[in-house]
Each structure stands twice: as structure tokens, then as C-alpha cells.
Coordinates of N, CA and C in Angstrom, one line a residue:
M1 N 0.9 -1.3 -0.1 CA 0.1 -0.3 0.1 C 1.1 1.5 0.1
E2 N 0.5 2.2 -0.6 CA 0.9 3.7 -0.6 C 0.2 4.9 0.0
Y3 N 0.5 5.8 0.8 CA -0.4 6.5 1.2 C 0.7 7.9 1.0
F4 N -0.4 9.1 0.6 CA 0.0 10.5 0.0 C -0.3 11.6 1.2
L5 N 0.8 12.0 1.7 CA 0.7 13.2 2.3 C 1.0 14.3 1.9
V6 N 0.2 15.7 1.8 CA 0.7 16.9 1.4 C 0.6 18.0 2.3
I7 N 1.7 18.5 2.9 CA 1.7 19.6 3.8 C 2.1 21.1 2.9
P8 N 1.2 21.8 3.2 CA 1.0 22.9 2.4 C 2.2 24.0 3.1
G9 N 2.7 25.0 2.0 CA 4.0 25.7 2.5 C 5.1 25.1 3.2
K10 N 5.9 25.7 3.8 CA 7.1 25.1 3.9 C 7.3 25.3 5.5
L11 N 8.2 24.0 5.8 CA 8.7 24.2 7.6 C 9.9 25.0 7.7
P12 N 10.3 25.3 8.9 CA 11.4 26.4 9.2 C 12.4 25.3 8.7
G13 N 13.8 25.4 8.4 CA 15.0 25.0 8.4 C 15.7 24.4 9.6
L14 N 16.4 23.7 9.5 CA 17.3 23.1 10.2 C 18.0 24.3 11.1
N15 N 18.5 25.2 10.3 CA 19.4 26.7 11.0 C 18.3 27.4 11.8
D16 N 16.9 27.5 11.4 CA 15.9 27.9 12.1 C 15.6 27.5 13.5
Y17 N 15.6 26.2 13.4 CA 15.6 25.3 14.6 C 16.8 25.4 15.8
I18 N 18.1 25.6 14.9 CA 19.5 25.4 16.0 C 19.3 26.9 16.6
A19 N 19.0 27.9 15.9 CA 19.1 29.2 16.2 C 17.8 29.2 17.4
A20 N 16.9 28.8 17.5 CA 15.8 28.8 18.3 C 16.2 28.1 19.7
E21 N 17.0 26.8 19.3 CA 17.4 26.3 20.6 C 18.4 27.3 21.1
R22 N 19.5 27.8 20.5 CA 20.3 28.1 21.4 C 20.0 29.6 21.9
A23 N 18.8 30.3 21.3 CA 18.2 31.2 22.2 C 17.7 31.1 23.3
N24 N 17.1 29.7 23.2 CA 16.2 29.3 24.3 C 15.6 28.0 24.1
R25 N 16.0 27.1 25.1 CA 15.4 25.8 24.8 C 14.1 25.5 24.5
H26 N 13.4 26.2 25.6 CA 11.6 26.5 25.3 C 11.2 27.0 23.9
K27 N 12.1 28.0 23.3 CA 11.8 28.4 22.0 C 11.9 27.4 21.0
G28 N 12.9 26.8 21.0 CA 12.7 25.3 20.0 C 11.9 24.3 20.3
A29 N 11.6 24.1 21.4 CA 10.6 23.1 22.0 C 9.2 23.6 21.0
K30 N 8.9 25.1 21.5 CA 8.0 25.3 21.0 C 7.8 25.5 19.5
M31 N 8.7 25.5 18.9 CA 8.9 25.7 17.2 C 8.7 24.1 16.7
K32 N 9.0 22.9 17.5 CA 8.9 22.2 16.9 C 7.5 21.7 17.3
A33 N 6.8 22.0 18.4 CA 5.7 21.8 18.6 C 4.6 22.6 17.7
D34 N 4.8 23.6 17.6 CA 3.7 24.3 16.6 C 3.9 23.9 15.1
N35 N 4.9 23.2 14.6 CA 5.2 22.7 13.3 C 4.3 21.2 13.5
G36 N 4.5 20.5 14.4 CA 4.3 19.3 14.8 C 2.7 19.5 14.4
K37 N 2.0 20.5 14.9 CA 0.6 20.9 14.7 C 0.1 21.0 12.9
I38 N 0.9 21.6 12.6 CA 1.0 22.2 11.2 C 0.7 20.5 10.2
V39 N 1.6 19.8 10.8 CA 1.7 18.4 10.1 C 0.5 17.7 10.5
A40 N 0.2 17.7 12.0 CA -1.0 17.0 12.2 C -2.4 17.4 11.3
A41 N -2.4 18.6 11.5 CA -3.5 19.0 10.6 C -3.6 18.3 9.2
A42 N -2.4 18.4 8.4 CA -2.4 17.9 7.1 C -2.8 16.3 7.4
I43 N -2.4 15.5 8.3 CA -2.5 14.5 8.2 C -3.9 14.0 8.5
K44 N -4.5 14.8 9.1 CA -6.1 14.6 9.3 C -6.7 14.8 8.1
H45 N -6.2 15.7 7.2 CA -6.9 16.2 6.0 C -6.7 15.0 5.0
C46 N -5.4 14.5 4.8 CA -4.5 13.7 4.0 C -5.2 11.9 4.1
I47 N -4.7 11.5 5.3 CA -4.7 10.3 5.8 C -5.4 9.8 7.0
S48 N -6.3 10.6 7.2 CA -7.2 10.3 8.7 C -7.4 8.8 9.1
G49 N -7.3 8.3 10.0 CA -7.7 7.1 10.0 C -6.6 5.6 9.9
V50 N -5.5 6.2 9.2 CA -4.6 5.2 8.6 C -3.7 4.8 9.7
S51 N -3.3 3.7 9.8 CA -2.5 2.8 10.6 C -1.7 1.8 10.0
I52 N -0.6 2.3 9.8 CA 0.5 1.3 9.3 C 1.1 0.3 10.1
R53 N 1.0 -1.0 9.9 CA 1.8 -1.8 10.8 C 3.3 -2.5 10.0
R54 N 3.2 -2.3 8.7 CA 4.4 -2.8 8.4 C 5.6 -1.8 7.9
P55 N 6.8 -1.9 7.9 CA 8.0 -1.2 7.6 C 7.6 -0.4 6.4
V56 N 7.8 1.1 6.3 CA 7.9 1.8 5.2 C 9.0 2.2 4.8
F57 N 8.9 2.6 3.5 CA 10.0 3.8 2.9 C 9.2 5.0 3.0
M58 N 9.9 6.1 3.0 CA 9.3 7.3 2.8 C 9.9 8.3 1.5
E59 N 8.9 8.8 0.5 CA 9.9 9.7 -0.5 C 9.0 11.1 -0.2
Y60 N 10.1 11.9 -0.1 CA 9.7 13.3 0.5 C 10.0 14.1 -0.7
T61 N 9.2 15.2 -1.2 CA 9.4 16.1 -2.4 C 9.0 17.3 -1.8
W62 N 10.3 18.1 -1.7 CA 10.3 19.4 -1.1 C 10.0 20.4 -1.9
A63 N 9.0 21.1 -2.6 CA 8.8 22.3 -3.1 C 9.0 23.2 -2.5
E64 N 10.0 24.0 -2.9 CA 10.4 25.3 -2.2 C 9.8 26.7 -3.2
P65 N 9.7 27.6 -2.6 CA 9.4 29.1 -3.2 C 10.5 29.4 -4.3
N66 N 11.7 29.0 -3.9 CA 13.1 29.8 -4.4 C 14.2 28.7 -3.9
R67 N 15.2 29.2 -4.5 CA 16.4 28.3 -4.2 C 17.4 28.8 -3.0
R68 N 16.8 29.7 -2.0 CA 17.4 30.4 -1.3 C 18.1 29.6 -0.1
R69 N 17.5 28.5 0.2 CA 17.8 27.4 1.3 C 18.8 26.4 1.1
D70 N 19.5 25.7 1.8 CA 20.6 24.9 1.1 C 19.5 23.4 1.4
L71 N 20.0 22.4 0.8 CA 18.7 21.4 0.4 C 18.9 20.7 2.0
D72 N 20.1 20.6 2.2 CA 19.8 19.8 3.6 C 19.3 20.8 4.6
N73 N 19.4 22.0 4.7 CA 18.7 23.1 5.9 C 17.3 22.7 5.6
V74 N 16.7 22.5 4.4 CA 15.3 22.2 4.0 C 14.7 21.0 4.6
S75 N 15.3 19.9 4.4 CA 14.6 18.6 4.7 C 14.7 18.1 6.0
S76 N 15.9 18.5 6.9 CA 16.4 17.9 7.8 C 15.7 18.0 9.1
F77 N 15.2 19.4 9.6 CA 14.1 19.7 10.6 C 12.9 18.8 10.1
G78 N 12.4 19.5 8.8 CA 11.2 19.0 8.3 C 11.0 17.3 8.4
R79 N 11.8 16.6 8.2 CA 11.7 15.1 8.4 C 11.7 14.5 9.6
K80 N 12.0 15.4 10.4 CA 11.8 15.1 12.1 C 10.9 15.3 12.4
V81 N 10.1 16.5 12.1 CA 8.8 17.0 12.6 C 7.8 15.8 12.0
I82 N 7.7 15.7 10.8 CA 6.8 14.9 10.1 C 6.7 13.7 10.6
Q83 N 8.0 12.8 10.7 CA 7.8 11.4 11.3 C 7.3 11.4 12.5
D84 N 7.6 12.5 13.5 CA 7.3 12.6 14.7 C 5.5 12.5 14.8
A85 N 5.3 13.3 13.8 CA 3.8 13.7 13.7 C 2.9 12.7 13.2
L86 N 3.9 11.9 12.4 CA 2.9 10.5 12.1 C 2.7 9.7 13.2
V87 N 3.9 9.4 13.9 CA 3.8 8.3 15.1 C 2.6 8.8 16.1
A88 N 2.7 10.2 16.4 CA 1.6 10.7 17.4 C 0.6 10.7 16.9
A89 N 0.2 10.6 15.6 CA -1.0 10.1 15.1 C -1.7 9.0 14.9
G90 N -0.5 8.1 15.1 CA -1.0 6.5 15.4 C -0.6 6.1 13.8
V91 N -0.4 7.0 12.8 CA -0.4 6.4 11.3 C 1.2 5.4 11.4
L92 N 2.1 5.9 11.9 CA 3.2 5.0 11.9 C 3.3 4.5 13.4
Q93 N 3.6 3.0 13.8 CA 4.2 2.6 15.1 C 5.4 3.5 15.7
D94 N 6.2 3.6 15.1 CA 7.5 4.3 15.6 C 8.1 4.5 13.9
D95 N 9.3 5.3 14.3 CA 10.1 5.9 13.5 C 11.6 5.7 13.5
G96 N 11.8 4.6 14.2 CA 13.1 3.8 14.0 C 13.0 3.0 13.4
W97 N 14.6 2.3 13.1 CA 14.9 1.6 12.3 C 14.0 0.5 11.8
K98 N 13.2 -0.3 12.8 CA 12.5 -1.3 12.1 C 11.2 -0.8 11.6
H99 N 10.8 0.3 11.6 CA 9.6 0.7 11.0 C 9.6 1.8 9.8
V100 N 10.7 2.5 9.8 CA 11.2 3.5 8.7 C 12.6 2.4 8.2
I101 N 12.7 2.0 6.9 CA 13.7 1.5 6.4 C 14.3 2.6 5.7
G102 N 13.9 3.4 5.3 CA 14.7 4.4 4.6 C 13.9 5.9 4.5
F103 N 14.6 6.8 3.5 CA 13.6 8.1 2.9 C 14.6 8.4 1.8
S104 N 14.1 9.1 1.3 CA 14.7 9.8 0.0 C 14.1 11.4 -0.2
D105 N 14.5 12.2 -0.8 CA 14.4 13.3 -0.7 C 14.5 13.9 -2.4
R106 N 13.4 14.7 -2.8 CA 13.9 15.2 -4.2 C 13.3 16.8 -3.6
F107 N 13.8 17.9 -4.7 CA 13.5 19.3 -4.2 C 13.4 19.9 -5.5
E108 N 12.2 20.7 -5.6 CA 11.6 21.4 -6.6 C 11.5 23.0 -6.0
V109 N 11.4 23.6 -7.2 CA 11.0 25.0 -7.2 C 9.4 25.4 -7.3
D110 N 8.6 25.7 -6.5 CA 7.2 26.1 -6.9 C 6.9 27.3 -6.2
R111 N 7.1 28.5 -7.0 CA 6.9 29.9 -6.4 C 5.3 30.1 -5.9
E112 N 4.5 29.4 -6.9 CA 2.9 29.5 -6.6 C 2.5 28.4 -5.1
S113 N 3.1 27.4 -5.1 CA 2.6 26.4 -4.3 C 3.5 25.6 -3.5
P114 N 4.1 26.4 -2.9 CA 5.4 25.6 -1.8 C 4.7 24.7 -1.2
R115 N 5.3 23.5 -1.0 CA 4.5 22.3 -0.2 C 5.5 21.3 -0.1
I116 N 5.2 20.5 1.0 CA 5.9 19.1 1.2 C 5.0 17.7 0.7
E117 N 5.7 16.9 -0.4 CA 4.6 15.7 -0.6 C 5.6 14.6 0.0
V118 N 4.8 13.9 0.9 CA 5.5 12.5 1.6 C 4.6 11.3 0.7
R119 N 5.0 10.3 0.0 CA 4.8 9.4 -0.3 C 5.1 8.3 0.9
I120 N 4.5 7.5 1.5 CA 4.8 6.6 2.3 C 4.3 5.2 1.8
K121 N 5.6 4.3 1.5 CA 5.3 2.9 0.9 C 5.7 1.9 2.1
E122 N 4.4 1.0 2.0 CA 4.4 0.0 2.9 C 5.3 -1.1 2.0
V123 N 6.7 -1.7 2.7 CA 7.4 -2.6 2.1 C 7.4 -4.1 2.9
E124 N 8.1 -5.1 2.1 CA 7.9 -6.5 2.5 C 9.7 -6.7 3.0
I125 N 9.6 -7.1 3.9 CA 11.1 -7.4 4.5 C 11.4 -8.9 4.4

């Protein structure tokens, strides 16, 4: 089975999160929680009620409004927030090695519709 999640807009980058953590650990925690809520809303909209029990491979497409941010900065914090939100929503059992066997990232520019697309593929091991 495959599941498809679309998160409108963009999430903060890893550099933004590091700066927030260095400023005040509560600020970093709030940033993670606030963005987790954004992802949770997208989960409810796209894949509500889904509960995956098999290992998965996750394919991310990061559609940015421009090329200002480095690719690793775009995806690092976002993957963490997205996978944690999928676990919190009960879509994934866990985001450890037994449950997420890997992931891939693609990047593109879409000025009119920045978004994050996540294709979750169940795999046989």
C-alpha cells in the first residue's frame, strides 16, 4: 500500500531550529510543537484513520518557493517533525529502524504552491 500526504507551505529549516534552541530551549521546543500541529492538520486532511503496521520507505518532495535555502537545511528539521507527527497520530508505530527502513528526498521550486509531499510506501522485508 501507498499513502500520500501533502503539507502546504514550508517548514522552518534546520538552521532556524538550531538558532531557536540556542536562544532558549523553550523556544526550540515551541517551534517543534507548533510545526508538529501544522503537520498533524495535514495528516488529518490527507490520511486520517490510517494505521500502518508494516515497515515503510518514505519519499519526500520539497517544493520550495525559491532556491535560497540549502537542501539539507530544507529537509533535516522537516523530516524529524513529519515523522514524529506520523507516530503521534498513530499512522506509524514508531520512526526507528524497524519501522522506517529509509527515505529519499527530491527538491523542486514552485513559487505559487510551496509544499511538502510525502509518499509513504509499505515494504516487505
